[in-house]
């Protein structure tokens, strides 16, 4: 079972799709995987010196790499 690490100031899952994704990955990945949901990183754009916030729905830190999962909860 993967380990979930919430960022400081995190308010939990944003929607039902992100909650389902977190629960699915938590149960189906091994103990050496870390899940970081809803990570927001500030970034200063060098072109216009504006502060932007980069939002990651789910970062998966695995023994062999780091993966960014963009969650889209669309029916179809």
PDB file of N, CA and C in Angstrom:
ATOM      1  N   UNK A   1       0.843  -1.174   0.000  1.00  0.00           N
ATOM      2  CA  UNK A   1       0.000   0.000   0.000  1.00  0.00           C
ATOM      3  C   UNK A   1       0.892   1.242   0.000  1.00  0.00           C
ATOM      4  N   UNK A   2       0.646   2.145  -0.937  1.00  0.00           N
ATOM      5  CA  UNK A   2       1.458   3.353  -1.067  1.00  0.00           C
ATOM      6  C   UNK A   2       1.253   4.278   0.127  1.00  0.00           C
ATOM      7  N   UNK A   3       2.228   5.139   0.350  1.00  0.00           N
ATOM      8  CA  UNK A   3       2.191   6.092   1.458  1.00  0.00           C
ATOM      9  C   UNK A   3       1.755   7.449   0.909  1.00  0.00           C
ATOM     10  N   UNK A   4       0.728   8.036   1.515  1.00  0.00           N
ATOM     11  CA  UNK A   4       0.213   9.341   1.083  1.00  0.00           C
ATOM     12  C   UNK A   4       0.825  10.420   1.970  1.00  0.00           C
ATOM     13  N   UNK A   5       1.451  11.408   1.335  1.00  0.00           N
ATOM     14  CA  UNK A   5       2.034  12.558   2.033  1.00  0.00           C
ATOM     15  C   UNK A   5       1.339  13.813   1.534  1.00  0.00           C
ATOM     16  N   UNK A   6       0.610  14.473   2.417  1.00  0.00           N
ATOM     17  CA  UNK A   6      -0.107  15.690   2.031  1.00  0.00           C
ATOM     18  C   UNK A   6       0.804  16.898   2.193  1.00  0.00           C
ATOM     19  N   UNK A   7       0.795  17.828   1.220  1.00  0.00           N
ATOM     20  CA  UNK A   7       1.576  19.055   1.358  1.00  0.00           C
ATOM     21  C   UNK A   7       1.055  19.904   2.513  1.00  0.00           C
ATOM     22  N   UNK A   8       1.911  20.747   3.058  1.00  0.00           N
ATOM     23  CA  UNK A   8       1.498  21.650   4.141  1.00  0.00           C
ATOM     24  C   UNK A   8       0.410  22.587   3.639  1.00  0.00           C
ATOM     25  N   UNK A   9      -0.621  22.761   4.436  1.00  0.00           N
ATOM     26  CA  UNK A   9      -1.717  23.643   4.072  1.00  0.00           C
ATOM     27  C   UNK A   9      -2.714  23.023   3.114  1.00  0.00           C
ATOM     28  N   UNK A  10      -2.586  21.734   2.830  1.00  0.00           N
ATOM     29  CA  UNK A  10      -3.492  21.057   1.906  1.00  0.00           C
ATOM     30  C   UNK A  10      -4.866  20.899   2.551  1.00  0.00           C
ATOM     31  N   UNK A  11      -5.909  21.082   1.748  1.00  0.00           N
ATOM     32  CA  UNK A  11      -7.266  20.967   2.268  1.00  0.00           C
ATOM     33  C   UNK A  11      -7.950  19.688   1.796  1.00  0.00           C
ATOM     34  N   UNK A  12      -7.209  18.693   1.359  1.00  0.00           N
ATOM     35  CA  UNK A  12      -7.793  17.421   0.955  1.00  0.00           C
ATOM     36  C   UNK A  12      -8.095  17.368  -0.537  1.00  0.00           C
ATOM     37  N   UNK A  13      -8.829  16.338  -0.919  1.00  0.00           N
ATOM     38  CA  UNK A  13      -9.159  16.126  -2.321  1.00  0.00           C
ATOM     39  C   UNK A  13     -10.096  17.223  -2.821  1.00  0.00           C
ATOM     40  N   UNK A  14      -9.823  17.703  -4.033  1.00  0.00           N
ATOM     41  CA  UNK A  14     -10.600  18.793  -4.600  1.00  0.00           C
ATOM     42  C   UNK A  14     -11.958  18.306  -5.112  1.00  0.00           C
ATOM     43  N   UNK A  15     -11.979  17.114  -5.709  1.00  0.00           N
ATOM     44  CA  UNK A  15     -13.235  16.579  -6.230  1.00  0.00           C
ATOM     45  C   UNK A  15     -13.266  15.057  -6.081  1.00  0.00           C
ATOM     46  N   UNK A  16     -14.387  14.463  -6.459  1.00  0.00           N
ATOM     47  CA  UNK A  16     -14.554  13.018  -6.302  1.00  0.00           C
ATOM     48  C   UNK A  16     -13.575  12.223  -7.158  1.00  0.00           C
ATOM     49  N   UNK A  17     -13.250  12.721  -8.346  1.00  0.00           N
ATOM     50  CA  UNK A  17     -12.315  12.023  -9.223  1.00  0.00           C
ATOM     51  C   UNK A  17     -10.931  11.927  -8.618  1.00  0.00           C
ATOM     52  N   UNK A  18     -10.477  12.998  -7.986  1.00  0.00           N
ATOM     53  CA  UNK A  18      -9.155  12.980  -7.350  1.00  0.00           C
ATOM     54  C   UNK A  18      -9.146  12.054  -6.139  1.00  0.00           C
ATOM     55  N   UNK A  19     -10.264  11.997  -5.421  1.00  0.00           N
ATOM     56  CA  UNK A  19     -10.356  11.081  -4.286  1.00  0.00           C
ATOM     57  C   UNK A  19     -10.299   9.624  -4.754  1.00  0.00           C
ATOM     58  N   UNK A  20     -11.015   9.306  -5.836  1.00  0.00           N
ATOM     59  CA  UNK A  20     -10.982   7.940  -6.378  1.00  0.00           C
ATOM     60  C   UNK A  20      -9.580   7.576  -6.862  1.00  0.00           C
ATOM     61  N   UNK A  21      -8.902   8.525  -7.522  1.00  0.00           N
ATOM     62  CA  UNK A  21      -7.539   8.291  -8.002  1.00  0.00           C
ATOM     63  C   UNK A  21      -6.595   8.009  -6.841  1.00  0.00           C
ATOM     64  N   UNK A  22      -6.660   8.837  -5.797  1.00  0.00           N
ATOM     65  CA  UNK A  22      -5.785   8.646  -4.637  1.00  0.00           C
ATOM     66  C   UNK A  22      -6.033   7.300  -3.979  1.00  0.00           C
ATOM     67  N   UNK A  23      -7.281   6.946  -3.766  1.00  0.00           N
ATOM     68  CA  UNK A  23      -7.598   5.673  -3.120  1.00  0.00           C
ATOM     69  C   UNK A  23      -7.152   4.490  -3.972  1.00  0.00           C
ATOM     70  N   UNK A  24      -7.357   4.567  -5.290  1.00  0.00           N
ATOM     71  CA  UNK A  24      -6.957   3.483  -6.184  1.00  0.00           C
ATOM     72  C   UNK A  24      -5.446   3.276  -6.161  1.00  0.00           C
ATOM     73  N   UNK A  25      -4.691   4.372  -6.297  1.00  0.00           N
ATOM     74  CA  UNK A  25      -3.233   4.253  -6.292  1.00  0.00           C
ATOM     75  C   UNK A  25      -2.713   3.815  -4.932  1.00  0.00           C
ATOM     76  N   UNK A  26      -3.305   4.312  -3.869  1.00  0.00           N
ATOM     77  CA  UNK A  26      -2.871   3.956  -2.518  1.00  0.00           C
ATOM     78  C   UNK A  26      -2.992   2.454  -2.277  1.00  0.00           C
ATOM     79  N   UNK A  27      -4.061   1.857  -2.749  1.00  0.00           N
ATOM     80  CA  UNK A  27      -4.296   0.427  -2.531  1.00  0.00           C
ATOM     81  C   UNK A  27      -3.480  -0.441  -3.485  1.00  0.00           C
ATOM     82  N   UNK A  28      -3.279   0.014  -4.725  1.00  0.00           N
ATOM     83  CA  UNK A  28      -2.684  -0.841  -5.752  1.00  0.00           C
ATOM     84  C   UNK A  28      -1.185  -0.681  -5.962  1.00  0.00           C
ATOM     85  N   UNK A  29      -0.556   0.281  -5.294  1.00  0.00           N
ATOM     86  CA  UNK A  29       0.897   0.432  -5.417  1.00  0.00           C
ATOM     87  C   UNK A  29       1.586  -0.111  -4.170  1.00  0.00           C
ATOM     88  N   UNK A  30       2.856  -0.462  -4.312  1.00  0.00           N
ATOM     89  CA  UNK A  30       3.630  -1.042  -3.210  1.00  0.00           C
ATOM     90  C   UNK A  30       3.988  -0.002  -2.153  1.00  0.00           C
ATOM     91  N   UNK A  31       4.578  -0.491  -1.052  1.00  0.00           N
ATOM     92  CA  UNK A  31       4.946   0.357   0.079  1.00  0.00           C
ATOM     93  C   UNK A  31       6.061   1.347  -0.228  1.00  0.00           C
ATOM     94  N   UNK A  32       6.822   1.132  -1.293  1.00  0.00           N
ATOM     95  CA  UNK A  32       7.927   2.038  -1.600  1.00  0.00           C
ATOM     96  C   UNK A  32       7.527   3.146  -2.576  1.00  0.00           C
ATOM     97  N   UNK A  33       6.223   3.353  -2.755  1.00  0.00           N
ATOM     98  CA  UNK A  33       5.702   4.450  -3.563  1.00  0.00           C
ATOM     99  C   UNK A  33       5.121   5.512  -2.638  1.00  0.00           C
ATOM    100  N   UNK A  34       5.355   6.776  -2.982  1.00  0.00           N
ATOM    101  CA  UNK A  34       4.783   7.897  -2.236  1.00  0.00           C
ATOM    102  C   UNK A  34       3.827   8.664  -3.143  1.00  0.00           C
ATOM    103  N   UNK A  35       2.671   9.013  -2.606  1.00  0.00           N
ATOM    104  CA  UNK A  35       1.687   9.798  -3.343  1.00  0.00           C
ATOM    105  C   UNK A  35       1.602  11.186  -2.725  1.00  0.00           C
ATOM    106  N   UNK A  36       1.690  12.217  -3.565  1.00  0.00           N
ATOM    107  CA  UNK A  36       1.576  13.593  -3.106  1.00  0.00           C
ATOM    108  C   UNK A  36       0.435  14.233  -3.885  1.00  0.00           C
ATOM    109  N   UNK A  37      -0.773  14.309  -3.284  1.00  0.00           N
ATOM    110  CA  UNK A  37      -1.917  14.892  -3.996  1.00  0.00           C
ATOM    111  C   UNK A  37      -1.979  16.407  -3.846  1.00  0.00           C
ATOM    112  N   UNK A  38      -2.460  17.065  -4.895  1.00  0.00           N
ATOM    113  CA  UNK A  38      -2.747  18.513  -4.885  1.00  0.00           C
ATOM    114  C   UNK A  38      -1.553  19.364  -4.462  1.00  0.00           C
ATOM    115  N   UNK A  39      -0.458  19.187  -5.129  1.00  0.00           N
ATOM    116  CA  UNK A  39       0.740  19.972  -4.834  1.00  0.00           C
ATOM    117  C   UNK A  39       0.699  21.277  -5.627  1.00  0.00           C
ATOM    118  N   UNK A  40       0.925  22.397  -4.955  1.00  0.00           N
ATOM    119  CA  UNK A  40       0.975  23.713  -5.590  1.00  0.00           C
ATOM    120  C   UNK A  40       2.374  24.294  -5.380  1.00  0.00           C
ATOM    121  N   UNK A  41       3.048  24.603  -6.483  1.00  0.00           N
ATOM    122  CA  UNK A  41       4.399  25.149  -6.414  1.00  0.00           C
ATOM    123  C   UNK A  41       4.439  26.546  -7.030  1.00  0.00           C
ATOM    124  N   UNK A  42       4.953  27.529  -6.297  1.00  0.00           N
ATOM    125  CA  UNK A  42       5.095  28.872  -6.888  1.00  0.00           C
ATOM    126  C   UNK A  42       6.257  28.886  -7.881  1.00  0.00           C
ATOM    127  N   UNK A  43       6.073  29.638  -8.954  1.00  0.00           N
ATOM    128  CA  UNK A  43       7.063  29.707 -10.021  1.00  0.00           C
ATOM    129  C   UNK A  43       7.102  31.137 -10.549  1.00  0.00           C
ATOM    130  N   UNK A  44       8.273  31.730 -10.596  1.00  0.00           N
ATOM    131  CA  UNK A  44       8.419  33.081 -11.139  1.00  0.00           C
ATOM    132  C   UNK A  44       8.778  32.973 -12.618  1.00  0.00           C
ATOM    133  N   UNK A  45       7.889  33.457 -13.442  1.00  0.00           N
ATOM    134  CA  UNK A  45       8.087  33.403 -14.881  1.00  0.00           C
ATOM    135  C   UNK A  45       9.180  34.402 -15.267  1.00  0.00           C
ATOM    136  N   UNK A  46      10.287  33.929 -15.873  1.00  0.00           N
ATOM    137  CA  UNK A  46      11.387  34.853 -16.196  1.00  0.00           C
ATOM    138  C   UNK A  46      11.060  35.823 -17.331  1.00  0.00           C
ATOM    139  N   UNK A  47      10.033  35.529 -18.132  1.00  0.00           N
ATOM    140  CA  UNK A  47       9.698  36.414 -19.255  1.00  0.00           C
ATOM    141  C   UNK A  47       8.988  37.687 -18.806  1.00  0.00           C
ATOM    142  N   UNK A  48       8.110  37.558 -17.788  1.00  0.00           N
ATOM    143  CA  UNK A  48       7.360  38.732 -17.368  1.00  0.00           C
ATOM    144  C   UNK A  48       7.435  38.977 -15.863  1.00  0.00           C
ATOM    145  N   UNK A  49       8.271  38.226 -15.155  1.00  0.00           N
ATOM    146  CA  UNK A  49       8.473  38.352 -13.710  1.00  0.00           C
ATOM    147  C   UNK A  49       7.185  38.217 -12.903  1.00  0.00           C
ATOM    148  N   UNK A  50       6.201  37.518 -13.441  1.00  0.00           N
ATOM    149  CA  UNK A  50       4.947  37.263 -12.731  1.00  0.00           C
ATOM    150  C   UNK A  50       5.059  35.962 -11.954  1.00  0.00           C
ATOM    151  N   UNK A  51       4.433  35.940 -10.788  1.00  0.00           N
ATOM    152  CA  UNK A  51       4.383  34.722  -9.984  1.00  0.00           C
ATOM    153  C   UNK A  51       3.224  33.869 -10.465  1.00  0.00           C
ATOM    154  N   UNK A  52       3.517  32.624 -10.786  1.00  0.00           N
ATOM    155  CA  UNK A  52       2.492  31.684 -11.216  1.00  0.00           C
ATOM    156  C   UNK A  52       2.494  30.508 -10.252  1.00  0.00           C
ATOM    157  N   UNK A  53       1.357  29.871 -10.134  1.00  0.00           N
ATOM    158  CA  UNK A  53       1.235  28.694  -9.283  1.00  0.00           C
ATOM    159  C   UNK A  53       1.065  27.479 -10.183  1.00  0.00           C
ATOM    160  N   UNK A  54       1.988  26.541 -10.078  1.00  0.00           N
ATOM    161  CA  UNK A  54       1.891  25.294 -10.830  1.00  0.00           C
ATOM    162  C   UNK A  54       1.169  24.270  -9.967  1.00  0.00           C
ATOM    163  N   UNK A  55       0.075  23.712 -10.482  1.00  0.00           N
ATOM    164  CA  UNK A  55      -0.732  22.776  -9.708  1.00  0.00           C
ATOM    165  C   UNK A  55      -0.578  21.375 -10.291  1.00  0.00           C
ATOM    166  N   UNK A  56      -0.270  20.431  -9.406  1.00  0.00           N
ATOM    167  CA  UNK A  56      -0.133  19.031  -9.794  1.00  0.00           C
ATOM    168  C   UNK A  56      -1.226  18.233  -9.088  1.00  0.00           C
ATOM    169  N   UNK A  57      -2.057  17.526  -9.855  1.00  0.00           N
ATOM    170  CA  UNK A  57      -3.132  16.748  -9.255  1.00  0.00           C
ATOM    171  C   UNK A  57      -2.578  15.601  -8.412  1.00  0.00           C
ATOM    172  N   UNK A  58      -1.572  14.911  -8.928  1.00  0.00           N
ATOM    173  CA  UNK A  58      -0.986  13.798  -8.172  1.00  0.00           C
ATOM    174  C   UNK A  58       0.455  13.585  -8.625  1.00  0.00           C
ATOM    175  N   UNK A  59       1.381  13.651  -7.685  1.00  0.00           N
ATOM    176  CA  UNK A  59       2.759  13.260  -7.954  1.00  0.00           C
ATOM    177  C   UNK A  59       2.958  11.887  -7.337  1.00  0.00           C
ATOM    178  N   UNK A  60       3.545  10.997  -8.115  1.00  0.00           N
ATOM    179  CA  UNK A  60       3.866   9.664  -7.625  1.00  0.00           C
ATOM    180  C   UNK A  60       5.385   9.554  -7.616  1.00  0.00           C
ATOM    181  N   UNK A  61       5.952   9.373  -6.429  1.00  0.00           N
ATOM    182  CA  UNK A  61       7.391   9.208  -6.284  1.00  0.00           C
ATOM    183  C   UNK A  61       7.633   7.711  -6.141  1.00  0.00           C
ATOM    184  N   UNK A  62       8.281   7.146  -7.151  1.00  0.00           N
ATOM    185  CA  UNK A  62       8.541   5.712  -7.206  1.00  0.00           C
ATOM    186  C   UNK A  62      10.039   5.471  -7.078  1.00  0.00           C
ATOM    187  N   UNK A  63      10.447   4.244  -6.813  1.00  0.00           N
ATOM    188  CA  UNK A  63      11.888   3.961  -6.721  1.00  0.00           C
ATOM    189  C   UNK A  63      12.631   4.239  -8.033  1.00  0.00           C
ATOM    190  N   UNK A  64      11.933   4.219  -9.149  1.00  0.00           N
ATOM    191  CA  UNK A  64      12.585   4.371 -10.450  1.00  0.00           C
ATOM    192  C   UNK A  64      12.248   5.682 -11.162  1.00  0.00           C
ATOM    193  N   UNK A  65      11.455   6.573 -10.534  1.00  0.00           N
ATOM    194  CA  UNK A  65      11.144   7.834 -11.190  1.00  0.00           C
ATOM    195  C   UNK A  65      10.060   8.613 -10.460  1.00  0.00           C
ATOM    196  N   UNK A  66       9.788   9.806 -10.980  1.00  0.00           N
ATOM    197  CA  UNK A  66       8.727  10.665 -10.450  1.00  0.00           C
ATOM    198  C   UNK A  66       7.731  10.892 -11.584  1.00  0.00           C
ATOM    199  N   UNK A  67       6.450  10.691 -11.277  1.00  0.00           N
ATOM    200  CA  UNK A  67       5.411  10.784 -12.280  1.00  0.00           C
ATOM    201  C   UNK A  67       4.382  11.835 -11.876  1.00  0.00           C
ATOM    202  N   UNK A  68       3.951  12.624 -12.862  1.00  0.00           N
ATOM    203  CA  UNK A  68       2.892  13.616 -12.672  1.00  0.00           C
ATOM    204  C   UNK A  68       1.634  13.070 -13.325  1.00  0.00           C
ATOM    205  N   UNK A  69       0.555  12.955 -12.563  1.00  0.00           N
ATOM    206  CA  UNK A  69      -0.718  12.488 -13.110  1.00  0.00           C
ATOM    207  C   UNK A  69      -1.694  13.648 -13.111  1.00  0.00           C
ATOM    208  N   UNK A  70      -2.166  14.005 -14.281  1.00  0.00           N
ATOM    209  CA  UNK A  70      -3.200  15.026 -14.431  1.00  0.00           C
ATOM    210  C   UNK A  70      -4.539  14.299 -14.485  1.00  0.00           C
ATOM    211  N   UNK A  71      -5.359  14.527 -13.502  1.00  0.00           N
ATOM    212  CA  UNK A  71      -6.626  13.808 -13.378  1.00  0.00           C
ATOM    213  C   UNK A  71      -7.748  14.575 -14.075  1.00  0.00           C
ATOM    214  N   UNK A  72      -8.446  13.891 -14.971  1.00  0.00           N
ATOM    215  CA  UNK A  72      -9.641  14.433 -15.625  1.00  0.00           C
ATOM    216  C   UNK A  72     -10.772  13.475 -15.332  1.00  0.00           C
ATOM    217  N   UNK A  73     -11.756  13.935 -14.592  1.00  0.00           N
ATOM    218  CA  UNK A  73     -12.883  13.081 -14.204  1.00  0.00           C
ATOM    219  C   UNK A  73     -14.047  13.325 -15.148  1.00  0.00           C
ATOM    220  N   UNK A  74     -13.885  12.849 -16.370  1.00  0.00           N
ATOM    221  CA  UNK A  74     -14.895  13.056 -17.393  1.00  0.00           C
ATOM    222  C   UNK A  74     -15.644  11.758 -17.643  1.00  0.00           C
ATOM    223  N   UNK A  75     -16.924  11.852 -17.816  1.00  0.00           N
ATOM    224  CA  UNK A  75     -17.726  10.704 -18.227  1.00  0.00           C
ATOM    225  C   UNK A  75     -17.733  10.606 -19.735  1.00  0.00           C
ATOM    226  N   UNK A  76     -17.993   9.414 -20.239  1.00  0.00           N
ATOM    227  CA  UNK A  76     -17.988   9.353 -21.689  1.00  0.00           C
ATOM    228  C   UNK A  76     -18.329   8.071 -22.265  1.00  0.00           C
TER     229      UNK A  76
END
